[in-house]
Short mmCIF file of C-alpha atoms and ligand atoms in Angstrom, two decimals:
data_model
loop_
_atom_site.label_atom_id
_atom_site.label_comp_id
_atom_site.label_asym_id
_atom_site.label_seq_id
_atom_site.Cartn_x
_atom_site.Cartn_y
_atom_site.Cartn_z
CA UNK A 1 59.21 -8.71 1.70
CA UNK A 2 55.92 -10.10 0.57
CA UNK A 3 54.49 -8.30 -2.45
CA UNK A 4 51.35 -6.22 -1.89
CA UNK A 5 48.32 -8.12 -3.30
CA UNK A 6 46.72 -6.16 -6.04
CA UNK A 7 43.01 -6.19 -7.04
CA UNK A 8 40.76 -4.18 -9.35
CA UNK A 9 38.18 -3.73 -6.47
CA UNK A 10 38.21 -4.27 -2.73
CA UNK A 11 34.96 -4.50 -0.81
CA UNK A 12 35.05 -4.09 3.04
CA UNK A 13 32.11 -6.02 4.46
CA UNK A 14 30.29 -8.99 3.21
CA UNK A 15 26.49 -8.25 4.24
CA UNK A 16 23.94 -8.11 1.43
CA UNK A 17 25.60 -5.16 0.22
CA UNK A 18 29.14 -6.33 -0.07
CA UNK A 19 28.63 -9.88 -1.14
CA UNK A 20 26.21 -9.01 -3.86
CA UNK A 21 28.67 -6.14 -4.91
CA UNK A 22 31.41 -8.77 -4.85
CA UNK A 23 29.57 -11.31 -6.83
CA UNK A 24 28.56 -8.81 -9.58
CA UNK A 25 32.19 -7.40 -9.58
CA UNK A 26 33.31 -11.10 -10.41
CA UNK A 27 30.62 -11.29 -13.10
CA UNK A 28 31.98 -8.07 -14.67
CA UNK A 29 35.44 -9.67 -14.76
CA UNK A 30 37.01 -7.55 -12.08
CA UNK A 31 39.62 -9.11 -9.79
CA UNK A 32 37.77 -8.77 -6.66
CA UNK A 33 38.66 -9.00 -2.99
CA UNK A 34 36.12 -9.16 -0.06
CA UNK A 35 37.40 -8.39 3.32
CA UNK A 36 35.16 -9.60 6.41
CA UNK A 37 35.95 -9.11 10.08
CA UNK A 38 33.58 -11.83 11.28
CA UNK A 39 34.00 -15.71 10.83
CA UNK A 40 31.25 -16.04 8.24
CA UNK A 41 30.01 -14.05 5.28
CA UNK A 42 26.53 -12.46 5.15
CA UNK A 43 26.54 -9.69 7.54
CA UNK A 44 23.78 -8.43 9.87
CA UNK A 45 21.17 -9.62 7.41
CA UNK A 46 22.13 -13.30 7.28
CA UNK A 47 23.46 -13.70 10.96
CA UNK A 48 21.53 -11.36 13.22
CA UNK A 49 18.76 -9.67 11.07
CA UNK A 50 16.48 -10.66 8.25
CA UNK A 51 17.11 -14.44 8.07
CA UNK A 52 17.27 -15.66 11.64
CA UNK A 53 14.34 -13.41 12.56
CA UNK A 54 12.08 -14.75 9.64
CA UNK A 55 13.15 -18.25 10.58
CA UNK A 56 11.87 -17.62 14.05
CA UNK A 57 8.63 -16.16 12.85
CA UNK A 58 7.99 -19.30 10.84
CA UNK A 59 8.59 -21.44 14.06
CA UNK A 60 6.14 -19.19 15.82
CA UNK A 61 3.51 -19.45 12.95
CA UNK A 62 3.78 -23.34 13.13
CA UNK A 63 3.29 -23.18 16.84
CA UNK A 64 0.25 -21.04 16.28
CA UNK A 65 -1.18 -23.51 14.00
CA UNK A 66 -0.75 -26.29 16.59
CA UNK A 67 -2.55 -24.04 19.12
CA UNK A 68 -5.53 -23.60 16.57
CA UNK A 69 -5.40 -27.03 15.23
CA UNK A 70 -8.93 -27.71 16.53
CA UNK A 71 -10.31 -25.06 14.15
CA UNK A 72 -8.80 -27.10 11.22
CA UNK A 73 -10.32 -30.38 12.64
CA UNK A 74 -7.02 -31.71 13.89
CA UNK A 75 -6.70 -33.04 17.39
CA UNK A 76 -3.42 -32.24 18.79
CA UNK A 77 -3.40 -32.84 22.46
CA UNK A 78 0.29 -32.59 23.47
CA UNK A 79 2.75 -29.99 21.96
CA UNK A 80 5.37 -27.77 23.38
CA UNK A 81 8.26 -25.82 22.24
CA UNK A 82 11.70 -27.43 22.13
CA UNK A 83 13.75 -24.24 22.19
CA UNK A 84 17.10 -26.14 21.53
CA UNK A 85 15.58 -27.51 18.39
CA UNK A 86 14.11 -23.94 17.41
CA UNK A 87 17.70 -22.61 17.78
CA UNK A 88 19.22 -25.54 16.04
CA UNK A 89 16.99 -25.06 12.97
CA UNK A 90 17.78 -21.42 12.70
CA UNK A 91 21.55 -22.04 12.76
CA UNK A 92 20.99 -24.62 10.12
CA UNK A 93 19.29 -22.16 7.91
CA UNK A 94 21.83 -19.48 8.51
CA UNK A 95 24.76 -21.86 7.85
CA UNK A 96 23.42 -23.18 4.67
CA UNK A 97 22.85 -19.73 3.34
CA UNK A 98 26.35 -18.67 4.49
CA UNK A 99 27.86 -21.63 2.63
CA UNK A 100 25.80 -20.51 -0.46
CA UNK A 101 27.64 -17.08 -0.32
CA UNK A 102 30.98 -18.83 -0.11
CA UNK A 103 29.97 -21.06 -2.96
CA UNK A 104 29.13 -18.03 -5.10
CA UNK A 105 32.20 -16.41 -4.25
CA UNK A 106 34.17 -19.32 -5.71
CA UNK A 107 31.97 -19.65 -8.67
CA UNK A 108 32.66 -15.98 -9.57
CA UNK A 109 36.37 -16.02 -8.56
CA UNK A 110 35.86 -13.70 -5.75
CA UNK A 111 38.78 -13.81 -3.10
CA UNK A 112 38.18 -13.22 0.37
CA UNK A 113 40.19 -12.34 3.40
CA UNK A 114 39.21 -12.52 7.13
CA UNK A 115 40.21 -9.38 9.10
CA UNK A 116 39.39 -5.82 9.91
CA UNK A 117 39.62 -3.50 6.87
CA UNK A 118 40.59 0.13 6.94
CA UNK A 119 41.31 2.77 4.26
CA UNK A 120 45.14 3.24 4.28
CA UNK A 121 45.45 5.91 1.56
CA UNK A 122 44.56 6.43 -2.23
CA UNK A 123 43.99 2.94 -3.65
CA UNK A 124 45.09 1.16 -0.48
CA UNK A 125 43.66 -0.77 2.39
CA UNK A 126 45.00 -2.45 5.46
CA UNK A 127 43.47 -5.73 6.77
CA UNK A 128 44.20 -6.65 10.39
CA UNK A 129 43.60 -10.20 11.34
CA UNK A 130 42.54 -11.71 14.63
CA UNK A 131 46.08 -11.97 15.75
CA UNK A 132 46.78 -8.30 15.05
CA UNK A 133 48.82 -9.00 11.82
CA UNK A 134 48.45 -6.42 9.22
CA UNK A 135 48.36 -6.91 5.59
CA UNK A 136 48.38 -4.12 2.92
CA UNK A 137 46.20 -4.37 -0.26
CA UNK A 138 46.12 -2.30 -3.46
CA UNK A 139 42.85 -1.68 -5.29
CA UNK A 140 42.01 1.47 -7.28
CA UNK A 141 38.33 0.98 -6.45
CA UNK A 142 37.16 0.42 -2.84
CA UNK A 143 33.65 -0.20 -1.61
CA UNK A 144 32.97 0.40 1.90
CA UNK A 145 30.08 -1.96 3.08
CA UNK A 146 30.50 -2.08 6.68
CA UNK A 147 26.84 -1.82 7.67
CA UNK A 148 25.43 -0.82 10.98
CA UNK A 149 25.18 -1.98 14.60
CA UNK A 150 22.11 -1.65 16.89
CA UNK A 151 22.10 1.72 18.68
CA UNK A 152 22.47 1.57 22.40
CA UNK A 153 22.93 4.38 24.97
CA UNK A 154 24.20 4.82 28.51
CA UNK A 155 22.11 2.92 31.14
CA UNK A 156 20.79 0.47 28.52
CA UNK A 157 24.07 -1.35 27.55
CA UNK A 158 23.36 -4.89 26.35
CA UNK A 159 24.50 -7.56 28.89
CA UNK A 160 23.17 -10.64 26.96
CA UNK A 161 20.85 -11.66 29.69
CA UNK A 162 18.30 -8.94 30.54
CA UNK A 163 19.09 -6.02 28.26
CA UNK A 164 19.27 -7.18 24.66
CA UNK A 165 19.68 -5.92 21.24
CA UNK A 166 18.87 -7.92 17.98
CA UNK A 167 22.09 -9.84 18.43
CA UNK A 168 21.77 -11.24 21.99
CA UNK A 169 17.90 -11.96 21.73
CA UNK A 170 18.74 -14.40 19.00
CA UNK A 171 21.06 -16.32 21.25
CA UNK A 172 18.61 -16.52 24.28
CA UNK A 173 18.80 -19.93 26.11
CA UNK A 174 15.08 -20.00 26.90
CA UNK A 175 11.81 -18.22 25.94
CA UNK A 176 11.60 -15.41 28.41
CA UNK A 177 8.36 -15.20 30.57
CA UNK A 178 8.25 -11.29 29.90
CA UNK A 179 9.71 -8.83 27.74
CA UNK A 180 9.56 -5.09 27.14
CA UNK A 181 10.48 -3.77 23.79
CA UNK A 182 11.79 -0.22 23.41
CA UNK A 183 10.76 0.88 19.87
CA UNK A 184 7.85 -0.09 17.59
CA UNK A 185 9.76 0.08 14.39
CA UNK A 186 10.21 -2.91 12.21
CA UNK A 187 12.70 -4.77 14.43
CA UNK A 188 10.60 -4.06 17.69
CA UNK A 189 7.16 -5.28 16.20
CA UNK A 190 8.89 -8.40 14.53
CA UNK A 191 10.38 -9.58 17.86
CA UNK A 192 6.94 -8.69 19.49
CA UNK A 193 5.24 -10.85 17.16
CA UNK A 194 7.71 -13.75 17.59
CA UNK A 195 7.98 -13.81 21.31
CA UNK A 196 4.20 -13.07 21.95
CA UNK A 197 3.36 -16.22 19.88
CA UNK A 198 5.94 -18.24 21.85
CA UNK A 199 4.16 -17.26 25.03
CA UNK A 200 6.14 -14.27 26.37
CA UNK A 201 4.24 -11.45 27.96
CA UNK A 202 5.29 -8.52 25.58
CA UNK A 203 4.82 -4.79 26.10
CA UNK A 204 6.10 -2.37 23.38
CA UNK A 205 6.98 1.01 24.36
CA UNK A 206 7.17 3.64 21.69
CA UNK A 207 8.12 7.21 21.91
CA UNK A 208 6.21 8.49 18.85
CA UNK A 209 2.48 8.70 18.64
CA UNK A 210 2.17 5.46 16.60
CA UNK A 211 3.68 2.14 15.97
CA UNK A 212 5.47 1.58 12.64
CA UNK A 213 5.70 5.42 12.25
CA UNK A 214 7.01 5.40 8.75
CA UNK A 215 4.06 3.51 7.37
CA UNK A 216 0.79 5.01 6.38
CA UNK A 217 -1.29 6.14 9.42
CA UNK A 218 -4.12 3.74 8.66
CA UNK A 219 -1.53 0.83 8.58
CA UNK A 220 -0.17 1.86 11.97
CA UNK A 221 -3.81 2.05 13.37
CA UNK A 222 -4.64 -1.47 12.06
CA UNK A 223 -1.38 -3.00 13.52
CA UNK A 224 -2.19 -1.29 16.84
CA UNK A 225 -5.73 -2.74 16.86
CA UNK A 226 -4.34 -6.23 15.98
CA UNK A 227 -1.82 -6.15 18.68
CA UNK A 228 -4.32 -5.15 21.21
CA UNK A 229 -6.76 -7.93 20.11
CA UNK A 230 -3.84 -10.43 20.33
CA UNK A 231 -2.94 -9.21 23.80
CA UNK A 232 0.47 -7.53 22.94
CA UNK A 233 0.88 -4.50 25.24
CA UNK A 234 1.50 -1.36 23.20
CA UNK A 235 2.22 2.01 24.72
CA UNK A 236 2.76 4.88 22.38
CA UNK A 237 4.11 8.34 23.39
CA UNK A 238 5.93 6.49 25.96
CA UNK A 239 9.43 7.74 26.68
CA UNK A 240 11.63 5.04 28.37
CA UNK A 241 13.78 6.77 30.99
CA UNK A 242 15.41 3.96 33.09
CA UNK A 243 15.98 0.30 33.40
CA UNK A 244 16.90 -0.92 36.87
CA UNK A 245 17.95 -4.39 37.56
CA UNK A 246 15.53 -6.39 39.84
CA UNK A 247 15.69 -9.90 41.33
CA UNK A 248 13.78 -11.24 38.41
CA UNK A 249 14.99 -8.98 35.60
CA UNK A 250 14.18 -5.29 35.24
CA UNK A 251 12.19 -2.48 36.18
CA UNK A 252 11.58 -0.31 33.00
CA UNK A 253 10.31 3.21 33.75
CA UNK A 254 8.86 5.49 31.19
CA UNK A 255 7.04 8.79 31.10
CA UNK A 256 4.05 9.97 29.07
CA UNK A 257 3.80 13.52 27.46
CA UNK A 258 1.67 14.68 30.61
CA UNK A 259 4.92 13.87 32.76
CA UNK A 260 3.11 10.76 34.36
CA UNK A 261 5.67 8.04 35.13
CA UNK A 262 4.96 4.43 35.04
CA UNK A 263 7.21 1.26 35.66
CA UNK A 264 6.92 -2.18 34.13
CA UNK A 265 8.70 -5.23 35.42
CA UNK A 266 9.96 -7.74 32.90
CA UNK A 267 12.52 -10.61 32.57
CA UNK A 268 14.19 -8.93 29.65
CA UNK A 269 14.38 -5.62 27.69
CA UNK A 270 14.94 -5.60 24.00
CA UNK A 271 16.37 -2.11 22.91
CA UNK A 272 15.22 -1.58 19.25
CA UNK A 273 15.59 2.15 18.78
CA UNK A 274 17.49 2.25 15.36
CA UNK A 275 20.86 1.62 14.00
CA UNK A 276 24.43 3.28 14.15
CA UNK A 277 26.61 3.25 10.89
CA UNK A 278 29.99 1.55 11.19
CA UNK A 279 31.93 4.43 9.92
CA UNK A 280 33.94 5.36 12.86
CA UNK A 281 37.05 3.10 12.63
CA UNK A 282 37.45 2.45 9.03
CA UNK A 283 40.14 5.18 8.05
CA UNK A 284 37.87 7.91 6.87
CA UNK A 285 39.73 10.74 8.84
CA UNK A 286 42.37 11.30 6.16
CA UNK A 287 39.99 11.12 3.26
CA UNK A 288 37.55 13.53 1.61
CA UNK A 289 34.55 11.31 2.66
CA UNK A 290 31.67 13.43 4.07
CA UNK A 291 29.54 12.13 6.96
CA UNK A 292 25.90 12.97 7.99
CA UNK A 293 25.39 12.00 11.57
CA UNK A 294 27.85 9.41 10.99
CA UNK A 295 26.44 7.99 7.78
CA UNK A 296 28.58 8.30 4.48
CA UNK A 297 27.40 10.77 1.99
CA UNK A 298 27.41 9.55 -1.67
CA UNK A 299 26.23 10.47 -5.20
CA UNK A 300 23.49 8.47 -7.14
CA UNK A 301 26.24 6.02 -8.28
CA UNK A 302 27.42 5.45 -4.69
CA UNK A 303 30.64 7.40 -5.03
CA UNK A 304 31.86 9.20 -1.88
CA UNK A 305 33.81 12.34 -2.23
CA UNK A 306 37.06 10.42 -1.98
CA UNK A 307 38.04 9.49 -5.73
CA UNK A 308 37.77 5.63 -6.27
CA UNK A 309 35.95 4.98 -2.85
CA UNK A 310 32.19 3.92 -2.89
CA UNK A 311 29.85 3.27 0.09
CA UNK A 312 26.73 1.24 0.03
CA UNK A 313 24.06 -0.26 2.35
CA UNK A 314 23.29 0.77 5.80
CA UNK A 315 26.33 3.00 6.02
CA UNK A 316 24.76 5.37 3.37
CA UNK A 317 23.23 8.72 4.36
CA UNK A 318 19.62 8.92 3.47
CA UNK A 319 19.32 5.36 2.24
CA UNK A 320 16.69 3.13 3.77
CA UNK A 321 18.22 0.44 6.10
CA UNK A 322 17.16 -2.60 4.01
CA UNK A 323 18.86 -5.60 2.69
CA UNK A 324 17.53 -5.36 -0.86
CA UNK A 325 18.48 -1.74 -0.97
CA UNK A 326 22.14 -2.51 0.12
CA UNK A 327 22.35 -5.15 -2.65
CA UNK A 328 21.01 -2.93 -5.39
CA UNK A 329 23.47 -0.08 -4.12
CA UNK A 330 26.31 -2.79 -4.26
CA UNK A 331 25.45 -3.59 -7.93
CA UNK A 332 25.25 0.10 -8.90
CA UNK A 333 28.76 0.80 -7.18
CA UNK A 334 30.54 -1.99 -8.89
CA UNK A 335 29.10 -1.57 -12.29
CA UNK A 336 29.93 2.06 -12.16
CA UNK A 337 33.37 1.14 -11.07
CA UNK A 338 33.79 -1.14 -13.77
CA UNK A 339 32.97 1.66 -16.15
CA UNK A 340 29.75 0.12 -17.29
CA UNK A 341 26.38 1.96 -17.62
CA UNK A 342 23.99 1.62 -14.52
CA UNK A 343 20.82 3.26 -13.35
CA UNK A 344 20.74 4.93 -9.97
CA UNK A 345 17.98 3.86 -7.49
CA UNK A 346 14.49 5.61 -7.42
CA UNK A 347 14.20 5.59 -3.82
CA UNK A 348 10.57 6.27 -4.14
CA UNK A 349 10.12 2.70 -5.49
CA UNK A 350 11.72 0.85 -2.86
CA UNK A 351 9.59 -1.71 -1.06
CA UNK A 352 9.33 -1.89 2.74
CA UNK A 353 8.43 -5.02 4.50
CA UNK A 354 7.89 -5.56 8.08
CA UNK A 355 7.17 -9.33 9.05
CA UNK A 356 5.13 -8.70 12.23
CA UNK A 357 1.71 -10.44 12.63
CA UNK A 358 -0.18 -9.30 10.59
CA UNK A 359 2.54 -8.45 7.96
CA UNK A 360 2.94 -4.95 6.56
CA UNK A 361 4.36 -3.96 3.19
CA UNK A 362 4.48 -0.79 1.24
CA UNK A 363 6.00 1.20 -1.55
CA UNK A 364 5.81 4.94 -2.46
CA UNK A 365 3.97 7.64 -0.85
CA UNK A 366 1.66 7.51 2.05
CA UNK A 367 -1.87 9.19 1.66
CA UNK A 368 -0.56 12.08 3.82
CA UNK A 369 2.70 12.41 1.88
CA UNK A 370 0.71 12.47 -1.51
CA UNK A 371 -1.65 15.21 -0.13
CA UNK A 372 1.30 17.23 1.08
CA UNK A 373 3.03 16.84 -2.18
CA UNK A 374 -0.09 18.55 -3.83
CA UNK A 375 -1.55 15.62 -5.63
CA UNK A 376 -5.30 15.17 -6.17
CA UNK A 377 -5.46 11.99 -4.22
CA UNK A 378 -7.75 9.06 -4.96
CA UNK A 379 -7.64 6.18 -2.46
CA UNK A 380 -8.74 2.52 -3.24
CA UNK A 381 -9.03 0.30 -0.27
CA UNK A 382 -10.08 -3.46 0.02
CA UNK A 383 -10.28 -5.47 3.24
CA UNK A 384 -9.04 -9.05 3.56
CA UNK A 385 -12.14 -9.90 5.28
CA UNK A 386 -13.88 -9.83 1.85
CA UNK A 387 -11.07 -11.93 0.13
CA UNK A 388 -11.76 -15.48 -0.18
CA UNK A 389 -8.13 -16.98 0.24
CA UNK A 390 -7.82 -14.90 3.44
CA UNK A 391 -10.97 -16.62 4.83
CA UNK A 392 -9.59 -19.94 3.90
CA UNK A 393 -6.43 -19.10 5.76
CA UNK A 394 -8.30 -17.83 8.73
CA UNK A 395 -6.45 -14.56 8.51
CA UNK A 396 -9.16 -11.97 7.76
CA UNK A 397 -7.42 -8.90 9.45
CA UNK A 398 -6.01 -6.03 7.25
CA UNK A 399 -6.49 -4.45 3.93
CA UNK A 400 -4.70 -3.27 0.69
CA UNK A 401 -4.77 0.55 0.23
CA UNK A 402 -3.85 2.12 -3.06
CA UNK A 403 -2.91 5.81 -3.11
CA UNK A 404 -3.20 7.14 -6.81
CA UNK A 405 -3.52 10.53 -8.45
CA UNK A 406 -6.94 11.43 -9.84
CA UNK A 407 -5.68 13.18 -12.87
CA UNK A 408 -4.23 10.20 -14.88
CA UNK A 409 -4.71 7.39 -12.28
CA UNK A 410 -0.90 7.22 -11.49
CA UNK A 411 -0.07 4.97 -8.62
CA UNK A 412 1.59 7.02 -6.06
CA UNK A 413 1.85 4.48 -3.18
CA UNK A 414 0.51 0.88 -2.12
CA UNK A 415 0.15 -0.04 1.47
CA UNK A 416 -0.91 -3.36 2.92
CA UNK A 417 -1.35 -4.81 6.29
CA UNK A 418 -2.63 -8.57 6.50
CA UNK A 419 -1.72 -12.20 5.64
CA UNK A 420 1.44 -12.70 3.56
CA UNK A 421 1.36 -9.28 2.24
CA UNK A 422 5.33 -9.17 2.09
CA UNK A 423 5.12 -11.64 -0.75
CA UNK A 424 2.64 -9.36 -2.53
CA UNK A 425 4.25 -5.93 -2.63
CA UNK A 426 6.47 -6.73 -5.76
CA UNK A 427 3.40 -6.39 -8.07
CA UNK A 428 3.14 -2.90 -6.93
CA UNK A 429 6.72 -2.18 -7.31
CA UNK A 430 6.79 -3.33 -10.85
CA UNK A 431 3.58 -1.44 -11.70
CA UNK A 432 5.12 1.63 -10.38
CA UNK A 433 8.36 1.11 -12.20
CA UNK A 434 6.41 0.65 -15.59
CA UNK A 435 4.51 3.78 -14.66
CA UNK A 436 1.28 1.77 -14.57
CA UNK A 437 -2.04 3.34 -13.48
CA UNK A 438 -4.48 2.21 -10.83
CA UNK A 439 -6.57 1.05 -13.90
CA UNK A 440 -3.79 -1.12 -15.04
CA UNK A 441 -3.74 -2.96 -11.65
CA UNK A 442 -7.52 -3.17 -11.77
CA UNK A 443 -7.65 -4.58 -15.32
CA UNK A 444 -4.72 -7.07 -14.80
CA UNK A 445 -6.42 -10.31 -14.18
CA UNK A 446 -5.57 -11.74 -10.91
CA UNK A 447 -5.86 -15.43 -10.11
CA UNK A 448 -8.56 -17.01 -7.89
CA UNK A 449 -8.44 -17.65 -5.05
CA UNK A 450 -5.48 -15.65 -4.15
CA UNK A 451 -4.65 -13.01 -1.72
CA UNK A 452 -3.38 -10.82 -4.69
CA UNK A 453 -6.99 -10.35 -5.72
CA UNK A 454 -7.16 -7.86 -2.90
CA UNK A 455 -4.80 -5.59 -4.83
CA UNK A 456 -6.83 -5.82 -7.95
CA UNK A 457 -10.03 -5.03 -5.80
CA UNK A 458 -8.29 -2.10 -4.07
CA UNK A 459 -7.48 -0.72 -7.51
CA UNK A 460 -11.27 -1.24 -8.57
CA UNK A 461 -12.16 0.44 -5.28
CA UNK A 462 -10.34 3.55 -6.40
CA UNK A 463 -13.41 4.06 -8.71
CA UNK A 464 -15.95 2.51 -6.33
CA UNK A 465 -16.03 -0.46 -8.57
CA UNK A 466 -14.86 -3.26 -6.06
CA UNK A 467 -16.92 -6.36 -6.53
CA UNK A 468 -16.70 -8.06 -3.08
CA UNK A 469 -17.60 -5.16 -0.87
C1 FAD B 1 16.62 -7.89 13.52
C2 FAD B 1 16.75 -7.23 12.03
C3 FAD B 1 15.95 -7.78 11.18
C4 FAD B 1 16.02 -7.24 9.87
N1 FAD B 1 15.27 -7.72 8.87
C5 FAD B 1 15.28 -7.21 7.62
C6 FAD B 1 14.43 -7.72 6.72
O1 FAD B 1 13.56 -8.66 6.87
N2 FAD B 1 14.44 -7.22 5.48
C7 FAD B 1 15.43 -6.25 5.05
O2 FAD B 1 15.47 -5.86 3.98
N3 FAD B 1 16.27 -5.85 5.94
C8 FAD B 1 16.23 -6.24 7.35
N4 FAD B 1 17.20 -5.76 8.37
C9 FAD B 1 18.04 -4.81 7.78
C10 FAD B 1 19.32 -5.45 7.17
O3 FAD B 1 19.86 -6.45 7.99
C11 FAD B 1 20.39 -4.55 6.74
O4 FAD B 1 19.71 -3.40 6.05
C12 FAD B 1 21.36 -5.03 5.81
O5 FAD B 1 22.02 -6.18 6.56
C13 FAD B 1 22.49 -4.12 5.52
O6 FAD B 1 23.46 -4.69 4.65
P1 FAD B 1 25.02 -4.10 4.69
O7 FAD B 1 25.65 -4.92 3.67
O8 FAD B 1 24.94 -2.68 4.40
O9 FAD B 1 25.49 -4.17 6.10
P2 FAD B 1 25.66 -5.47 7.00
O10 FAD B 1 24.63 -6.52 6.81
O11 FAD B 1 25.69 -4.86 8.45
O12 FAD B 1 27.02 -6.09 6.79
C14 FAD B 1 28.25 -5.39 7.08
C15 FAD B 1 29.30 -6.41 7.29
O13 FAD B 1 30.53 -5.75 7.33
C16 FAD B 1 31.42 -6.19 8.28
N5 FAD B 1 32.28 -5.35 8.79
C17 FAD B 1 32.09 -4.07 9.37
N6 FAD B 1 33.12 -3.37 9.54
C18 FAD B 1 34.07 -3.98 9.08
C19 FAD B 1 35.61 -3.77 8.82
N7 FAD B 1 36.11 -2.77 9.21
N8 FAD B 1 36.26 -4.73 8.22
C20 FAD B 1 35.73 -5.83 7.75
N9 FAD B 1 34.44 -6.19 7.87
C21 FAD B 1 33.49 -5.21 8.42
C22 FAD B 1 30.47 -6.80 9.43
O14 FAD B 1 31.06 -7.84 9.99
C23 FAD B 1 29.27 -7.35 8.47
O15 FAD B 1 29.57 -8.63 7.98
C24 FAD B 1 17.05 -6.25 9.55
C25 FAD B 1 17.82 -5.76 10.56
C26 FAD B 1 17.83 -6.26 11.78
C27 FAD B 1 18.75 -5.71 12.82
#
């Protein structure tokens, strides 16, 4: 009988949580195994999430430049979308990055196994391959990094043609003429921005009173204003009830709080209403692992209640569903498993980025949260319309808003909507981590002309000292 392979640590799932955890475990000298059920490493983020969506957003931006070429003095008479080439570039980017993960595994002596992993008892997992063959693995430390799937519900099951989730929409054979998007969270508004710019008539239906409901209220209002200006349909407080097939696609019915019903016809419907954790079939039944609405409960070092079993990423209860959070949690889990000192995450300092048009980024408390927490709030706001680089870019929408505490100038939250703000939020994260004040941000000299000057000016604005407004 073949011997049971033994590892110091086994990681189930190779998304940005699992693969980063594996690389760090290798760096720490642990004999490491990654188990992945799919053909390639990288998880949701690399294959059907962060990376392909941002690649498509770039295509859409380039297409927009062509549409507006005249403004830049460039005559461009004929141009069109070659959808097959758009998809081919996306595949090339994804494949290159997936190969990068493979290379990093080799470099750090991480072993991998293709198959479906399940906990099989203390320090043991089973891996079932595509042919149904089972192998048992021993590892005293196990990290569950199985991520999440798009939430779907009866009557809205994805069929790959008309009803789509983030997976099927990325494999469309052509740009649809019209699309209803259910949900105005990050995924919904990103796809709205992509397909609107490719020429699809997009309508977003959101059940809550505002788009991007987790963001500061002023950010939601600015995005909604911009969507309406761009011609993206947006209905808030709209509860989708039914999607019926028609000759050309679907009739999507929704109701308003006053009970009034409305129907929109569209070729496609994207269901973007949240994620479900992949915790149902990983062998948790006979363990002490505790769940909260299907998400795994962990302590600050990512330990579950089952000795030796950690959980990270989208699977974790209360953790924001973000790739960079999954990665950090992975590093914490394996460092702790290796018996080395590590620092738990301060979840109030996690940046959020939404790559819609205009982009959104934020960290820390919204103005409302800061007031509700009892802070003496001082707000500094600066519009991109008054920033020289934004004017050069022809992208003058949006603003930077800094929420601080009046007493010592402590930065409580930074919220941005506008051009390339997802590249700008890290400054605020570092400032908050170093316990910087709004004055620190104001006195730090920012290079000219850059969009980052808007952060400095917003900090000045907290004291009514902004120069350019
Ligand atoms: C459309 C979209 C866009 C997004 N854009 C961004 C973004 O721009 N920035 C950002 O930070 N986040 C973004 N996210 C969220 C991000 O993708 C997730 O937060 C991240 O992928 C979570 O990482 P993870 O490692 O926990 O899980 P996942 O990435 O979901 O990886 C889990 C892996 O585990 C494997 N697996 C599952 N069960 C088993 C099993 N039993 N055995 C073996 N393997 C298994 C899966 O095949 C998968 O490879 C986006 C998500 C979506 C859907």
